PDB file of C-alpha atoms in Angstrom:
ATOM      1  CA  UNK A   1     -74.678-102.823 203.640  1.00 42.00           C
ATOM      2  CA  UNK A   2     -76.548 -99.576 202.896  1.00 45.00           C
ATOM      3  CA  UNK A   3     -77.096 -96.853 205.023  1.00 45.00           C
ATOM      4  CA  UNK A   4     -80.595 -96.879 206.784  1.00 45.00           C
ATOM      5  CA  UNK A   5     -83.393 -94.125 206.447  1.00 46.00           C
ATOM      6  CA  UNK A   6     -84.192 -93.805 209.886  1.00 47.00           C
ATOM      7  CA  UNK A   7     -82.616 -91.116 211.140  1.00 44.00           C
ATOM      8  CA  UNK A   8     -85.070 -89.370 207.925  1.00 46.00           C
ATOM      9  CA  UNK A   9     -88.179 -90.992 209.199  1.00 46.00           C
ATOM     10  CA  UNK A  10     -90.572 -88.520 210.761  1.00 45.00           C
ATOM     11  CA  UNK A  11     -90.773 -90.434 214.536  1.00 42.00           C
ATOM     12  CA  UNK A  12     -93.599 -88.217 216.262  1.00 38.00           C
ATOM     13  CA  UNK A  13     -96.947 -89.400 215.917  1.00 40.00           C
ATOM     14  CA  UNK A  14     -99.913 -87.666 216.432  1.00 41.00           C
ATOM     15  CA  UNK A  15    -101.949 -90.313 217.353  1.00 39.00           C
ATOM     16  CA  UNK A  16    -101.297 -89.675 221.116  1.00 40.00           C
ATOM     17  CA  UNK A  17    -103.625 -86.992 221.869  1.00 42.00           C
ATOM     18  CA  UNK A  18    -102.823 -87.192 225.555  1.00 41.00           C
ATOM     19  CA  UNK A  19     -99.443 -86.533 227.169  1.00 45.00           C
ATOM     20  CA  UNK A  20     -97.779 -85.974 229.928  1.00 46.00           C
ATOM     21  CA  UNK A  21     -96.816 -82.673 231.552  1.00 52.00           C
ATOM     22  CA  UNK A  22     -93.327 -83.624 231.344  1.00 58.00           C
ATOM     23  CA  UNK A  23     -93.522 -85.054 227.873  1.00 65.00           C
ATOM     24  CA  UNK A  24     -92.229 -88.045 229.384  1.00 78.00           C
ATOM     25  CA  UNK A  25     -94.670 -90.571 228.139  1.00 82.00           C
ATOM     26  CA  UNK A  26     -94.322 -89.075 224.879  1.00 87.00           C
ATOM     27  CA  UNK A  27     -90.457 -89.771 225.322  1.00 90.00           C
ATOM     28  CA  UNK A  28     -91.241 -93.099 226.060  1.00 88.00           C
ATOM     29  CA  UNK A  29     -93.267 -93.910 223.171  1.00 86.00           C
ATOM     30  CA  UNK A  30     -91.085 -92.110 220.733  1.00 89.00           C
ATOM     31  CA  UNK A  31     -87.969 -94.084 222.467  1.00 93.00           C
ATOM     32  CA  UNK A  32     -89.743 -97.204 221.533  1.00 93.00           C
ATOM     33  CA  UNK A  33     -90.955 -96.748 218.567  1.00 93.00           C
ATOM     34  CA  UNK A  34     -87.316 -95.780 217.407  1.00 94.00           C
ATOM     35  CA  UNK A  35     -86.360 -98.880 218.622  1.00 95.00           C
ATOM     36  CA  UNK A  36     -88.529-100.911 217.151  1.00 96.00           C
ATOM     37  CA  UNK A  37     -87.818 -99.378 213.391  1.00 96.00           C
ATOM     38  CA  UNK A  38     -84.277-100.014 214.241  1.00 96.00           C
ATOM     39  CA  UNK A  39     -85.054-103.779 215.130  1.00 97.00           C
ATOM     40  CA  UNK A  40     -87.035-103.857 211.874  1.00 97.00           C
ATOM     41  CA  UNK A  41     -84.084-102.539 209.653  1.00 97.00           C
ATOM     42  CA  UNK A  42     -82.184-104.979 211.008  1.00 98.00           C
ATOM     43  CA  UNK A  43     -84.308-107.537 210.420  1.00 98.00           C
ATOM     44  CA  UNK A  44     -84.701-106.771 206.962  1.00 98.00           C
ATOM     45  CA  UNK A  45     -81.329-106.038 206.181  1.00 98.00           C
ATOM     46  CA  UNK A  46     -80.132-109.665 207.216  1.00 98.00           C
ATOM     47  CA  UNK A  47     -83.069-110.876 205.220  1.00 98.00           C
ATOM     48  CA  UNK A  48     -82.200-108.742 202.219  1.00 98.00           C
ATOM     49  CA  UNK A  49     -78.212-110.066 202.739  1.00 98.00           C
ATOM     50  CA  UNK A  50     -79.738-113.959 202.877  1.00 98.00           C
ATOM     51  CA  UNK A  51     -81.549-113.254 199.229  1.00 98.00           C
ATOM     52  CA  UNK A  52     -78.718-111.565 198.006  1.00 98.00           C
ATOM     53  CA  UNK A  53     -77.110-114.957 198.651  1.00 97.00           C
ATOM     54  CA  UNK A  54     -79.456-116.786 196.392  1.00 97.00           C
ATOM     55  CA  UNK A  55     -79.451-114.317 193.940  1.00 97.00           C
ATOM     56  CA  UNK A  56     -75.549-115.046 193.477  1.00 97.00           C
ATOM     57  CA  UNK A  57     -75.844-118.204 193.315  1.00 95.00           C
ATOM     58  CA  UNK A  58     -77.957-118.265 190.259  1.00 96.00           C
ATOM     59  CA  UNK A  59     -76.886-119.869 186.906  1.00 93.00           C
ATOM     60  CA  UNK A  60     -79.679-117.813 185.217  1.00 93.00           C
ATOM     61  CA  UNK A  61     -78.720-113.872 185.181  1.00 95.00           C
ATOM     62  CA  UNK A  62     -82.579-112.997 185.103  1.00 94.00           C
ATOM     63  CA  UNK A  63     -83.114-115.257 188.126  1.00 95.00           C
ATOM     64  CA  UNK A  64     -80.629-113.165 190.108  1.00 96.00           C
ATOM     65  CA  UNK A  65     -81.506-110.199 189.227  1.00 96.00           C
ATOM     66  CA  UNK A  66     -85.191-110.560 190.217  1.00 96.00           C
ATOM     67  CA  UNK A  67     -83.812-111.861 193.614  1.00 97.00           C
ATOM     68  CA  UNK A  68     -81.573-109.156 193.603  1.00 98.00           C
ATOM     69  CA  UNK A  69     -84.980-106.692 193.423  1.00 97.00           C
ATOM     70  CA  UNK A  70     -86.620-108.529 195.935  1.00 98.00           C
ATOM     71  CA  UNK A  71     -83.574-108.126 198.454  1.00 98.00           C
ATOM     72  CA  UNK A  72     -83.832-103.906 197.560  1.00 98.00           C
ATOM     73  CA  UNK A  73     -87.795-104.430 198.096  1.00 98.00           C
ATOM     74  CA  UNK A  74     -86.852-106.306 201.865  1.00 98.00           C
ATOM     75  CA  UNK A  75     -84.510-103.369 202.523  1.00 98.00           C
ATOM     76  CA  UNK A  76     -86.881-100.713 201.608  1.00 97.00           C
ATOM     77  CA  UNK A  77     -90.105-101.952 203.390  1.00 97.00           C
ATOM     78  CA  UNK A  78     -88.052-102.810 206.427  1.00 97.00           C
ATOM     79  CA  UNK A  79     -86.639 -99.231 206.905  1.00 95.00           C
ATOM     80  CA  UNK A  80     -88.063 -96.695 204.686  1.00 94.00           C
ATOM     81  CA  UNK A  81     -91.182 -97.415 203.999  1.00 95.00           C
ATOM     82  CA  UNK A  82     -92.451 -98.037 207.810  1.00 94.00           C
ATOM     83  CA  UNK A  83     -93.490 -94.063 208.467  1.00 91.00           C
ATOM     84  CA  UNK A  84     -95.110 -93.348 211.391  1.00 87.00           C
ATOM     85  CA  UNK A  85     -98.039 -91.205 210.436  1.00 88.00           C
ATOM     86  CA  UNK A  86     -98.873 -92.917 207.022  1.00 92.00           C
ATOM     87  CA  UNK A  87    -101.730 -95.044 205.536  1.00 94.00           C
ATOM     88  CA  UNK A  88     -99.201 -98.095 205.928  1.00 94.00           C
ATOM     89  CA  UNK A  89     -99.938 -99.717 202.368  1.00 94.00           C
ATOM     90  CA  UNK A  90     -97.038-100.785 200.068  1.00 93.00           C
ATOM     91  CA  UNK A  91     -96.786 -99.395 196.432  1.00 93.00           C
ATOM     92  CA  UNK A  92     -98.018-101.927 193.694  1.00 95.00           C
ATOM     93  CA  UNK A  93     -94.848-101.975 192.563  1.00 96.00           C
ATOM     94  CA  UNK A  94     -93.626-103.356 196.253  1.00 96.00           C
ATOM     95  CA  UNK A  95     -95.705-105.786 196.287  1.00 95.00           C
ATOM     96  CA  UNK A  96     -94.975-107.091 193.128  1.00 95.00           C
ATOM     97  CA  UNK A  97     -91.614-107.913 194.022  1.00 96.00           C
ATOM     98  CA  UNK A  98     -92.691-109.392 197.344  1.00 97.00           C
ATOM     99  CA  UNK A  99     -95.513-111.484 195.969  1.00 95.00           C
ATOM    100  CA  UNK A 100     -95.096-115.133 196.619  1.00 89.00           C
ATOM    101  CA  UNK A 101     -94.599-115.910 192.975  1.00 89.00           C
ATOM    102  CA  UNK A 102     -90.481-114.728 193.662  1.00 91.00           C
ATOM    103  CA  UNK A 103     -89.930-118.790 194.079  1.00 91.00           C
ATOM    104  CA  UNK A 104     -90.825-118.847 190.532  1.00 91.00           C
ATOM    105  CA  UNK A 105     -88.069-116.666 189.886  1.00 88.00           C
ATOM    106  CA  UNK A 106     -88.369-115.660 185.982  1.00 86.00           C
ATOM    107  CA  UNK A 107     -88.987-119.111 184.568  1.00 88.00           C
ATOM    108  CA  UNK A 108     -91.448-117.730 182.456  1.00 86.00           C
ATOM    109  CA  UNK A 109     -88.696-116.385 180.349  1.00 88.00           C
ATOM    110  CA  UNK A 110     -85.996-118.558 181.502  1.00 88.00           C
ATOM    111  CA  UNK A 111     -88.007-122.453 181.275  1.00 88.00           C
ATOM    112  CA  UNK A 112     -86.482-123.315 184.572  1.00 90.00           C
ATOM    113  CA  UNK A 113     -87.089-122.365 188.188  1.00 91.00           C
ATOM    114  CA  UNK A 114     -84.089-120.265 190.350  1.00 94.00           C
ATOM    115  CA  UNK A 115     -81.835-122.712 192.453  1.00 93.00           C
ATOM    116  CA  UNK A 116     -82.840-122.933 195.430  1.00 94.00           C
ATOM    117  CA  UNK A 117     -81.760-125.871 197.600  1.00 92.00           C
ATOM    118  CA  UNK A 118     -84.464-127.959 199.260  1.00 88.00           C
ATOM    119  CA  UNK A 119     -86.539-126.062 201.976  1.00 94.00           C
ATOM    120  CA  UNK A 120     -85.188-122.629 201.132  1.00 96.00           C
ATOM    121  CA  UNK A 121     -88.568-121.470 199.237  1.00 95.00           C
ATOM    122  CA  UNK A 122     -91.226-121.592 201.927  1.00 96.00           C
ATOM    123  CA  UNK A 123     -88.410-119.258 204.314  1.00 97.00           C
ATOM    124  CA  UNK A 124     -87.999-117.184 201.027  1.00 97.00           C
ATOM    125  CA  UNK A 125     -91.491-116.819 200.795  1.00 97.00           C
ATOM    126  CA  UNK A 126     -92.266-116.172 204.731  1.00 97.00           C
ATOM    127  CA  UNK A 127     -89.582-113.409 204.222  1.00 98.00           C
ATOM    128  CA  UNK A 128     -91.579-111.699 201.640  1.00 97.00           C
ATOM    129  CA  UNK A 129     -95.027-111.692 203.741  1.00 97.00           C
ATOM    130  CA  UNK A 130     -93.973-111.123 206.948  1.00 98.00           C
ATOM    131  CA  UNK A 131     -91.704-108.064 205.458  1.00 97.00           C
ATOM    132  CA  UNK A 132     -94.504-107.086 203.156  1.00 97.00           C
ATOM    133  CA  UNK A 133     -96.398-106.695 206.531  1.00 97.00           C
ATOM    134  CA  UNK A 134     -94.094-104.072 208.566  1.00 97.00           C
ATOM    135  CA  UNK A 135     -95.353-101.026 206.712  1.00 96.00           C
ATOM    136  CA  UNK A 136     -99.326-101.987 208.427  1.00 96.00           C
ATOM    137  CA  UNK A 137     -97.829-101.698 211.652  1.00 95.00           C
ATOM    138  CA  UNK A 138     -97.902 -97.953 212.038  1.00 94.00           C
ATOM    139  CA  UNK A 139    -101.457 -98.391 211.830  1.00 95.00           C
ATOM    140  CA  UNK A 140    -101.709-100.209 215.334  1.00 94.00           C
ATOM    141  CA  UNK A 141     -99.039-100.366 218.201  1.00 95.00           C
ATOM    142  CA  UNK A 142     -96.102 -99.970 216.052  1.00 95.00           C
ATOM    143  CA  UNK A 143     -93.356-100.522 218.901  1.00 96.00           C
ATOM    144  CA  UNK A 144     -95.180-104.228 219.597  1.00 96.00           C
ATOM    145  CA  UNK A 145     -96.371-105.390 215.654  1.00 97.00           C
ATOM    146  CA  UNK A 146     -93.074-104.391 214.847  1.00 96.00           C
ATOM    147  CA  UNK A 147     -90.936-106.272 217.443  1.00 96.00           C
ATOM    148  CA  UNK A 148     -93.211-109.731 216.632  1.00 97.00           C
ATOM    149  CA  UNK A 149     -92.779-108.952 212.872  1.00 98.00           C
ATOM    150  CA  UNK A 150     -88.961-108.853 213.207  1.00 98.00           C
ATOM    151  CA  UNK A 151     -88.806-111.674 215.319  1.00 98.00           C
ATOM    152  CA  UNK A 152     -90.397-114.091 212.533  1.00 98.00           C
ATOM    153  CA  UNK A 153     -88.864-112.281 209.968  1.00 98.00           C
ATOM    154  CA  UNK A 154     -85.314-112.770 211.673  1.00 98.00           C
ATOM    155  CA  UNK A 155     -86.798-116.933 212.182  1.00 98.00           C
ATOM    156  CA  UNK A 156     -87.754-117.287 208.751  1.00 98.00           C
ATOM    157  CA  UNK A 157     -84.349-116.189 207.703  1.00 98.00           C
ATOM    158  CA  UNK A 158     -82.414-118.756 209.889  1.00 98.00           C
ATOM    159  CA  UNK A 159     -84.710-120.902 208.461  1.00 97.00           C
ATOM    160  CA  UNK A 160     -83.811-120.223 205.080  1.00 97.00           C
ATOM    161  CA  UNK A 161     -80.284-120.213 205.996  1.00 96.00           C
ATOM    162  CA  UNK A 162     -80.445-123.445 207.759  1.00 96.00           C
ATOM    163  CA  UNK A 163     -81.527-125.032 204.649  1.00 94.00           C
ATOM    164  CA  UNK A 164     -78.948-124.262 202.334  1.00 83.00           C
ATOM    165  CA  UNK A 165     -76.668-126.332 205.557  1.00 84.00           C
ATOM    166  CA  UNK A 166     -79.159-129.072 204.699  1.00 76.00           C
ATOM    167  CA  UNK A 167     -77.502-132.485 203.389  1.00 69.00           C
ATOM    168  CA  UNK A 168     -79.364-132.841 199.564  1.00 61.00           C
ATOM    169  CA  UNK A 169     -79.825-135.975 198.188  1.00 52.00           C
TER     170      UNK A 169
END
């Protein structure tokens, strides 16, 4: 498990031009909001640790290791790149790897598509979205987005999990 970026993340946000004498409301929000990135790293590291999964079960090394990028990608948008403060867009490069196209794995070089047991690409692809989405939330009520976000991220995992548990045939 890697070590998460939030104790780096620049918390205060000047959005909240009022506050109170005490500074507790300002306490408040920033206690939230702290919360809610930790939630979100969370999320996205048990996401990353369920496509890290598929990536070792692939046959096809290229397969993996583009699953392998995508789990770095879920880490990285779940924890680092959720800054309070910033435009909240994703680097082309981010969402590259989180495009829906990762259930396509590298079968344009490879002729086949990654193993993946029935029902596990729609989760794998819900993953991708909904994580793709975190960095937008400092953009609106970033305690709230942020808590609904991990809460479908964490369902769309179970759901992927769930699926590999699935009888096949």
């Amino acid at each position: 498990m890697t070590t998460s970026a939030l104790s780096a993340l620049p918390l205060h946000s000047d959005t909240h031009e009022t506050e109170a004498p005490d500074g507790g409301e300002d306490q408040a929000q920033h206690a939230a909001e702290l919360a809610a990135l930790h939630r979100a790293a969370d999320a996205g590291e048990a996401a990353a640790a369920w496509v890290r999964e598929l990536a070792g079960r692939q046959g096809e090394e290229e397969h993996g290791r583009l699953l392998e990028r995508v789990a770095e990608a879920l880490v990285q948008v779940s924890s680092r790149e959720i800054i309070p403060g910033s435009d909240g867009l994703l680097t082309e490069e981010l969402r590259y790897t989180l495009a829906a196209d990762v259930v396509l794995g590298a079968s344009h070089t490879t002729g086949a598509l990654p193993e993946l047991h029935a029902g596990e690409r729609m989760p794998l692809i819900a993953v991708c979205a909904i994580a793709a989405a975190f960095p937008s939330c400092v953009l609106g009520d970033l305690p709230r987005e942020l808590e609904v976000l991990a809460d479908e991220l964490e369902t769309a995992t179970d759901a992927g999990r769930a699926a590999a548990e699935l009888p096949t045939g």
